[in-house]
Short mmCIF file of C-alpha atoms in Angstrom, two decimals:
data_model
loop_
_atom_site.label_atom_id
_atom_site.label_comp_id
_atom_site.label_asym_id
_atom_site.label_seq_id
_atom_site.Cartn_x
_atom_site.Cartn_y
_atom_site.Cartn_z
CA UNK A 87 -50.16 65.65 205.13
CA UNK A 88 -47.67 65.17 202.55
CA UNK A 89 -45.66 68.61 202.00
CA UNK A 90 -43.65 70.33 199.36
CA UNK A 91 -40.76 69.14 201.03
CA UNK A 92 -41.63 65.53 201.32
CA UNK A 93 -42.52 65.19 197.53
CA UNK A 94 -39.41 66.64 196.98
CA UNK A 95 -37.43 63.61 198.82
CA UNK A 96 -39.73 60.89 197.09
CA UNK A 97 -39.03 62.28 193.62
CA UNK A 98 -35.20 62.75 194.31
CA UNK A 99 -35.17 58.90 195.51
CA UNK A 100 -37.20 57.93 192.64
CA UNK A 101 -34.34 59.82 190.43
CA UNK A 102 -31.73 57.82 192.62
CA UNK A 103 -33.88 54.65 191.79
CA UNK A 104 -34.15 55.66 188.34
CA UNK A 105 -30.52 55.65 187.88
CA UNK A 106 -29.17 52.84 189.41
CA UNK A 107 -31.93 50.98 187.03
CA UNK A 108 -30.20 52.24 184.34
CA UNK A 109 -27.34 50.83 185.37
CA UNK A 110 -28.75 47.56 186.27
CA UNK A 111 -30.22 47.64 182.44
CA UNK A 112 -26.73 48.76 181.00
CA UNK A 113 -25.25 45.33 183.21
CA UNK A 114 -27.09 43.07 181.01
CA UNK A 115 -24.40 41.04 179.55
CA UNK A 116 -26.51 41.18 176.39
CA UNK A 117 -26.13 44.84 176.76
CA UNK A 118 -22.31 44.71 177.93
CA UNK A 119 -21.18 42.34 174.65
CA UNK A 120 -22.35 44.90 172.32
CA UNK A 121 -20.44 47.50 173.98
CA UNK A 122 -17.62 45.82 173.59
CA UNK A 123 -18.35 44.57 169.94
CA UNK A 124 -19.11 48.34 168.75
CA UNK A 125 -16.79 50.36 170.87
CA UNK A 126 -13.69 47.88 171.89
CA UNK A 127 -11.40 47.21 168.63
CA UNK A 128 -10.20 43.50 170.58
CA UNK A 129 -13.61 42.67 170.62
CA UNK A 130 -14.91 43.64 167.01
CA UNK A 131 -13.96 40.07 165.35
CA UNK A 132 -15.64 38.29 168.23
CA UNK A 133 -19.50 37.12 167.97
CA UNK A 134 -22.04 38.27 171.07
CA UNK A 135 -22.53 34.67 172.09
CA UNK A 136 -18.43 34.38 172.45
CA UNK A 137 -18.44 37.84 174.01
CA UNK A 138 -21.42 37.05 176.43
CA UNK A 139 -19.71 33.50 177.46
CA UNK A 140 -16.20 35.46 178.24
CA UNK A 141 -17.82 38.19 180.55
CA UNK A 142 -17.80 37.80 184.91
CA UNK A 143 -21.52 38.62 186.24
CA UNK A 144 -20.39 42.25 186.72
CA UNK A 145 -21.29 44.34 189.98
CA UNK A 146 -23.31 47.64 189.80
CA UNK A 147 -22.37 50.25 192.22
CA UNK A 148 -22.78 48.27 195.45
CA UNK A 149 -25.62 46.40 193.89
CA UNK A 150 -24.33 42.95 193.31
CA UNK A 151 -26.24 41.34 189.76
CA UNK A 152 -28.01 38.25 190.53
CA UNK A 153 -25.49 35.26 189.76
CA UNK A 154 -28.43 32.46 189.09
CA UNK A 155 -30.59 34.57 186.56
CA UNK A 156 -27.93 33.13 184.06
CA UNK A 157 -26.45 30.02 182.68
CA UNK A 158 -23.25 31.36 181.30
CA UNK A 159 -21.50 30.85 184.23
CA UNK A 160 -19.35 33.70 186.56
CA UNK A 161 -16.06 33.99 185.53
CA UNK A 162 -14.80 35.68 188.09
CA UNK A 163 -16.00 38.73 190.59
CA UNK A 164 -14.53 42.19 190.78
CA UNK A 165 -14.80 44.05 193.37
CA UNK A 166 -16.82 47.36 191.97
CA UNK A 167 -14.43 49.22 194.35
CA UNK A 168 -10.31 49.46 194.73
CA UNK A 169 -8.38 51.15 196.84
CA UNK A 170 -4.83 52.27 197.77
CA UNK A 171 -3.72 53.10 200.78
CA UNK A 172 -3.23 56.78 201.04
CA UNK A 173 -5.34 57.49 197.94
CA UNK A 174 -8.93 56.56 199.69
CA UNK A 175 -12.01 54.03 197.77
CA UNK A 176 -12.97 54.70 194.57
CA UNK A 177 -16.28 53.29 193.46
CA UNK A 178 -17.34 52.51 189.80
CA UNK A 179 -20.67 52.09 188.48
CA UNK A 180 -20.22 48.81 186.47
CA UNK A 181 -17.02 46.77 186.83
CA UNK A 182 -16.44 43.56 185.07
CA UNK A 183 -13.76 41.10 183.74
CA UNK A 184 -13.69 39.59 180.15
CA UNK A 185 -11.60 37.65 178.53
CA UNK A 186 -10.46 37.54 174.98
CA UNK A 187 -10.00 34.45 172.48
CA UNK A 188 -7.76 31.62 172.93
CA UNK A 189 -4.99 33.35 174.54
CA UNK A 190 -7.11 34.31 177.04
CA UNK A 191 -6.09 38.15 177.73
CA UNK A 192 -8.19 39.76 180.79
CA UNK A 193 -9.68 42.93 180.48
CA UNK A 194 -10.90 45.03 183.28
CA UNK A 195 -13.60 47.14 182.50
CA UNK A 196 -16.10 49.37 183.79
CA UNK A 197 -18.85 51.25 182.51
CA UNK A 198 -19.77 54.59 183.73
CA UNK A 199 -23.54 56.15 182.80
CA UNK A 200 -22.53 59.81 182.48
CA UNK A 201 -25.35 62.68 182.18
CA UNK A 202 -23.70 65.00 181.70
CA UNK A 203 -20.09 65.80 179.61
CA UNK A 204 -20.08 69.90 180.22
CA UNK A 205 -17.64 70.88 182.09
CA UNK A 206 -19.30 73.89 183.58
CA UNK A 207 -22.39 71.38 184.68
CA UNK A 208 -19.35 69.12 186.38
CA UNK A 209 -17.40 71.21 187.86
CA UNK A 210 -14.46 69.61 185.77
CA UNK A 211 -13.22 68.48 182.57
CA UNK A 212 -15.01 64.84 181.78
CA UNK A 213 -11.14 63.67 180.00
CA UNK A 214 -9.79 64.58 183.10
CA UNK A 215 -11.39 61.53 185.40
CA UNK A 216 -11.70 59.09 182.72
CA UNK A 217 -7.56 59.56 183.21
CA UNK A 218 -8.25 59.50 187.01
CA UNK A 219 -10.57 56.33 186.49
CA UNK A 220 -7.78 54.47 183.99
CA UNK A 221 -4.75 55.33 186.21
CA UNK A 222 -6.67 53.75 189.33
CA UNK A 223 -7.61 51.30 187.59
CA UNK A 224 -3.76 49.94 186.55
CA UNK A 225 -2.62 51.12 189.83
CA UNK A 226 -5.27 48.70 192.51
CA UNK A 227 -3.58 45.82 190.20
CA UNK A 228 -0.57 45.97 192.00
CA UNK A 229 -0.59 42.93 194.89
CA UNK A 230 -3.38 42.12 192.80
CA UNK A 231 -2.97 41.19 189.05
CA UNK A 232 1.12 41.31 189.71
CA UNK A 233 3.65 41.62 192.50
CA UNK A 234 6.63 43.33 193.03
CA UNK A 235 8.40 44.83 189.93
CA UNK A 236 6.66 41.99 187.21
CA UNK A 237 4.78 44.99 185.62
CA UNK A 238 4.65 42.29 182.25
CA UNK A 239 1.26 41.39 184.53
CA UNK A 240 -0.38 44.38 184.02
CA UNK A 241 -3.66 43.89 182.98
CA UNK A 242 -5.35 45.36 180.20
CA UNK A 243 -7.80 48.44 181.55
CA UNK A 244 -10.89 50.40 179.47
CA UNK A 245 -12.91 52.74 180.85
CA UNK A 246 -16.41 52.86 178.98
CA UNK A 247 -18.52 56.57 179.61
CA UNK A 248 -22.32 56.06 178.08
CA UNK A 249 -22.93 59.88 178.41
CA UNK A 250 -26.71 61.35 177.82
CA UNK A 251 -26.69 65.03 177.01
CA UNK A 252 -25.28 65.59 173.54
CA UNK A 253 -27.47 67.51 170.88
CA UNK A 254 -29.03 66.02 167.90
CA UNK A 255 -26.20 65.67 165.84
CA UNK A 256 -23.38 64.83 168.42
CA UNK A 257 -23.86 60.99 168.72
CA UNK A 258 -20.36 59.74 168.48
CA UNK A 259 -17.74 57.33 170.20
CA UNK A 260 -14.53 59.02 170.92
CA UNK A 261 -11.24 57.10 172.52
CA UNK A 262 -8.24 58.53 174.32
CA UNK A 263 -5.22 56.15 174.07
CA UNK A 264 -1.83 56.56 174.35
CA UNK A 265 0.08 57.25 171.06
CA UNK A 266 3.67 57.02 170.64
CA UNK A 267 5.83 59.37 168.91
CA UNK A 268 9.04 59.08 167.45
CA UNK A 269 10.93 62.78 168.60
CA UNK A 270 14.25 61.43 167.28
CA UNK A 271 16.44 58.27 166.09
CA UNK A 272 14.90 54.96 165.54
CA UNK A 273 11.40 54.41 166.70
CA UNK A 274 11.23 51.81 169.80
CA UNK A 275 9.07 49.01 169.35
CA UNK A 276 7.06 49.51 172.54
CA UNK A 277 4.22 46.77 172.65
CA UNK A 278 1.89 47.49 175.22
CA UNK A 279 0.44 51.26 175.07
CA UNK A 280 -2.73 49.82 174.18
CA UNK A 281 -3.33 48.52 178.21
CA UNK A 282 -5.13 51.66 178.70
CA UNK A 283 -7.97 52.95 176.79
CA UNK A 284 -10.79 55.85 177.53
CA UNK A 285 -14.18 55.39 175.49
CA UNK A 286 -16.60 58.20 175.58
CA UNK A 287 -20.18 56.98 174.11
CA UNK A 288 -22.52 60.15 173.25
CA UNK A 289 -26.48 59.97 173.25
CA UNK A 290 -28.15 62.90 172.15
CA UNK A 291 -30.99 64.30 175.15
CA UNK A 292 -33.61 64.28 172.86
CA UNK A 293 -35.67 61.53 172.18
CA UNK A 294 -37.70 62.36 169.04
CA UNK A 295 -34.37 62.51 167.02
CA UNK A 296 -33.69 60.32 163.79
CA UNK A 297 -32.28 57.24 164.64
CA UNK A 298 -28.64 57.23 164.90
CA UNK A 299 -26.46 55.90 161.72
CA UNK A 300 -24.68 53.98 164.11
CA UNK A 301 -25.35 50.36 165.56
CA UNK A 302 -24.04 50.90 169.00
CA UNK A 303 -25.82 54.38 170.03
CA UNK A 304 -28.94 53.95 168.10
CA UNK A 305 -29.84 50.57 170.13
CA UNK A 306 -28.58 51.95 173.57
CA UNK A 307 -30.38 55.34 172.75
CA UNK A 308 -33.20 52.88 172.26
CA UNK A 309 -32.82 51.23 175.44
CA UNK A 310 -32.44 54.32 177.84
CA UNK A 311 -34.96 56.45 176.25
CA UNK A 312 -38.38 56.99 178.15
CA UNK A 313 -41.67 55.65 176.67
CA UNK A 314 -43.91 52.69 175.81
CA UNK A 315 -42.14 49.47 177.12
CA UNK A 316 -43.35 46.93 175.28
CA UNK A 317 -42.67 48.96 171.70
CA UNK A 318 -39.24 49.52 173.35
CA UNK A 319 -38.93 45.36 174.10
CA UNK A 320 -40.29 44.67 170.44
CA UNK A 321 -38.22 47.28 169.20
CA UNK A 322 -34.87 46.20 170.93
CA UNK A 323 -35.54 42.52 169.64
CA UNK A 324 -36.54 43.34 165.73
CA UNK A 325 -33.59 45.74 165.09
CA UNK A 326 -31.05 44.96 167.74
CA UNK A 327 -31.44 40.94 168.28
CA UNK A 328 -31.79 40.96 171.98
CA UNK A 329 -33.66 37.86 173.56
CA UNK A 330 -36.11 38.82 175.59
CA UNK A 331 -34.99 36.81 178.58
CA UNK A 332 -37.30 37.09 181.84
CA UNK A 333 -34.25 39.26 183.73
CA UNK A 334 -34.10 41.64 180.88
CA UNK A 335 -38.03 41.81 180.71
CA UNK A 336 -37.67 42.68 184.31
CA UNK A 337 -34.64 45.15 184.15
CA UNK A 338 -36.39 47.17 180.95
CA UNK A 339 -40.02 47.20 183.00
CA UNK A 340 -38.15 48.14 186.50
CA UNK A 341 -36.77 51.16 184.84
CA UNK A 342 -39.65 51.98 182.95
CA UNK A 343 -41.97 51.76 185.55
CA UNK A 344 -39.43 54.36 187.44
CA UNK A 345 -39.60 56.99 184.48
CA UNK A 346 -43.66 56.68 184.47
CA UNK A 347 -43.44 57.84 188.13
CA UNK A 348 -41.06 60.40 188.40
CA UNK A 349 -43.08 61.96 184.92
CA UNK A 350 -46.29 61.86 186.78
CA UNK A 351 -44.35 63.11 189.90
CA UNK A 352 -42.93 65.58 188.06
CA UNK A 353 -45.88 66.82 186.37
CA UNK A 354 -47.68 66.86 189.77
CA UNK A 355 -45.26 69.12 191.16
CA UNK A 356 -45.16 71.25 188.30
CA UNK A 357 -48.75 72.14 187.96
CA UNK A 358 -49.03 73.16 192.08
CA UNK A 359 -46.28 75.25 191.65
CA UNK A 360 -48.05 76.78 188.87
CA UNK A 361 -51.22 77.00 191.21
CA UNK A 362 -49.13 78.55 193.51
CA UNK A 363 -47.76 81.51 191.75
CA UNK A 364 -51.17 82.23 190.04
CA UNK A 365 -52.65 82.25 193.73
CA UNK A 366 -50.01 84.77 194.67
CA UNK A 367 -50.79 86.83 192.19
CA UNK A 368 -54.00 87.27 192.51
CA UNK A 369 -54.18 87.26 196.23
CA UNK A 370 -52.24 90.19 195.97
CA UNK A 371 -54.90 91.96 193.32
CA UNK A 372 -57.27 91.74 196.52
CA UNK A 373 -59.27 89.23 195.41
CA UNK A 374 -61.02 86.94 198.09
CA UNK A 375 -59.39 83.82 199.05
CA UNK A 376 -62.76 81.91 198.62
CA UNK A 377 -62.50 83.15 194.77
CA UNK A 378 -59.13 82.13 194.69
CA UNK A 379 -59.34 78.72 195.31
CA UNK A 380 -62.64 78.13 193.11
CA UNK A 381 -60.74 79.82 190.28
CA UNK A 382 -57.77 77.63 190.62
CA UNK A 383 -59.91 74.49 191.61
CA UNK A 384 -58.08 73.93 194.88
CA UNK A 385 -59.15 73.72 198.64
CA UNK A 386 -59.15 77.15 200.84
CA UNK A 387 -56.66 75.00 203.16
CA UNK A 388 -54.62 74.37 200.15
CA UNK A 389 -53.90 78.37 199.69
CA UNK A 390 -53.46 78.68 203.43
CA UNK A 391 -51.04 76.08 203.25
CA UNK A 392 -49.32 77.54 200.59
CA UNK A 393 -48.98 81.61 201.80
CA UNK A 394 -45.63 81.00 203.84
CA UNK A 395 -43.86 80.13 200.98
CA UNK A 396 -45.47 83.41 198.79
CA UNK A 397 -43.72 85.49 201.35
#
C-alpha cells in the first residue's frame, strides 16, 4: 500500500531528478555558447560554432556529460569539484573550460541553476556566495593553473547564476566585477581586474509572460519552462537556431517527461489532501462514514486510513 509518506519520497526524487535535468539541458554546449555570447563581454565578437568548438565537455554536479554524443572534441576536463586543504570540497553544478581566440586565454566557468535569489528563502544574501564561488574558484588554481608566487598564471574565473523566481518584469543580467578607483595621485594602470566576474541571469516564475526583449533570457526562459515538448523543440529551433541534435532531443524530452510527472504527482496529492480535509469535516458533523466516502467517491478503507492523520 503506497502511503502519504511514500508519495512524498517519490515526488521529492522526481524534484531531485527534475533538477539535475535541468542542468544536464543547461550543459548543452549549444546551450553553454549562448551564455557566453549574451552574458560574457570576451565572448560577444565570437560566433556559436567558434564558441561551441572552444568549450571542454563540461561536468554536471557529479554527473559526468557523455564525451562521444559529440564531435567537437574535449578540450580538457574539470573537475566539477576543488578543494583546499583546511577549507573542505566545494561542488558546482556545471564547470567547464573555454578558450578564447587566437591567443588562447582559458576561462573557468561554471554555471549555477539558482531558484531562488531572496534572501529570506536562502538563508543568505545570493552576492554573498557568488563572491564565495569566485574566490574558490581563483584560489583551487594554485598548484594547479600556477605555482609558487607566478600569480601572472591566474586564470580567468566567471561565475554564471541562471536564477528562476523573478516577477514579470525583472528579467535582467546583472555582473559584479571589480572596479578600480582612483582615491588620489595618478591612476595605476592595473590590467587584470577583469579575472573575476559574477553574472546573475533572472527568469521571471511565470510562464504565461510576454516574451522577454532580450535574446539570452527569452530562449533559456523558453527552454526551462514546463509544457508541450515538441512546440518547445520547434520553438527553440525557429527563433533561437538550435539543431535539434539526437542528445538535445533527449535532454529536452528527459526533462520534460520529469515535469509531466511530478504535475500529475502533484495534482494527485493535492486533490487527496483535499479529500481528506472535506472527510474531516464532515465526519465531525456526524455524518456516517459509509456517506462519507460515497460523497467524496473514495473507499471506506480509504477514510479509515486517513483518520490518524485528522487527529
Amino acid at each position: 500500500m503506497e502511503t502519504n509518506l511514500s508519495k512524498a519520497i517519490d515526488i521529492t526524487n522526481d524534484t531531485a531528478r527534475y533538477d539535475e535535468s535541468v542542468k544536464e539541458l543547461l550543459a548543452d554546449k549549444q546551450v553553454l555558447a549562448r551564455i557566453l555570447k549574451y552574458s560574457v563581454e570576451e565572448f560577444a565578437e565570437l560566433s556559436l560554432d567558434e564558441i561551441i568548438k572552444s568549450i571542454s565537455e563540461p561536468d554536471i554536479a557529479g554527473i559526468r556529460v557523455e564525451p562521444g554524443m559529440t564531435n567537437l572534441g574535449k578540450v580538457e576536463k574539470q573537475s566539477e569539484e576543488d578543494f583546499v586543504p583546511g577549507e573542505g570540497k566545494n561542488i558546482y553544478d556545471i564547470r567547464f573550460v573555454a578558450y578564447l581566440g587566437t591567443e588562447m586565454i582559458k576561462f573557468l566557468i561554471n554555471v549555477e541553476a539558482q531558484k531562488s535569489t531572496k534572501h529570506y528563502d536562502l538563508g543568505y544574501h545570493l552576492d554573498n556566495r557568488i563572491i564565495f564561488y569566485l574566490s574558490r574558484m581563483i584560489s583551487a588554481q594554485k598548484e594547479i593553473e600556477f605555482f609558487n608566487s607566478d600569480y601572472d598564471n591566474i586564470k580567468a574565473v566567471r561565475s554564471i547564476w541562471i536564477c528562476m523566481d523573478s516577477n514579470a518584469d525583472e528579467d535582467s543580467i546583472n555582473r559584479i566585477r571589480f572596479v578600480q578607483e582612483n582615491v588620489y595621485g595618478k591612476m595605476m594602470e592595473l590590467a587584470n581586474l577583469d579575472k573575476v566576474q559574477g553574472i546573475i541571469i533572472r527568469l521571471r516564475q511565470k510562464e504565461n509572460v510576454e516574451s522577454s526583449k532580450n535574446y539570452l533570457i527569452a530562449m533559456l526562459e523558453e527552454l526551462l519552462k514546463k509544457g508541450d515538448k515538441e512546440k518547445k523543440k520547434k520553438n527553440l529551433s525557429s527563433n533561437f537556431g538550435l539543431i535539434m541534435t539526437e542528445e538535445t532531443i533527449r535532454r529536452i524530452d528527459h526533462m520534460c517527461n520529469l515535469s509531466d510527472l511530478i504535475v500529475e504527482q502533484g495534482i494527485e496529492q493535492g486533490i487527496e489532501q483535499t479529500k481528506k480535509k472535506m472527510a474531516c469535516s464532515l465526519l465531525k458533523d456526524n455524518i456516517p462514514l459509509e456517506k462519507v466516502a460515497k460523497l467524496l467517491e473514495v473507499k471506506v478503507s480509504d477514510i479509515e486510513k486517513w483518520k490518524p492523520d485528522m487527529k
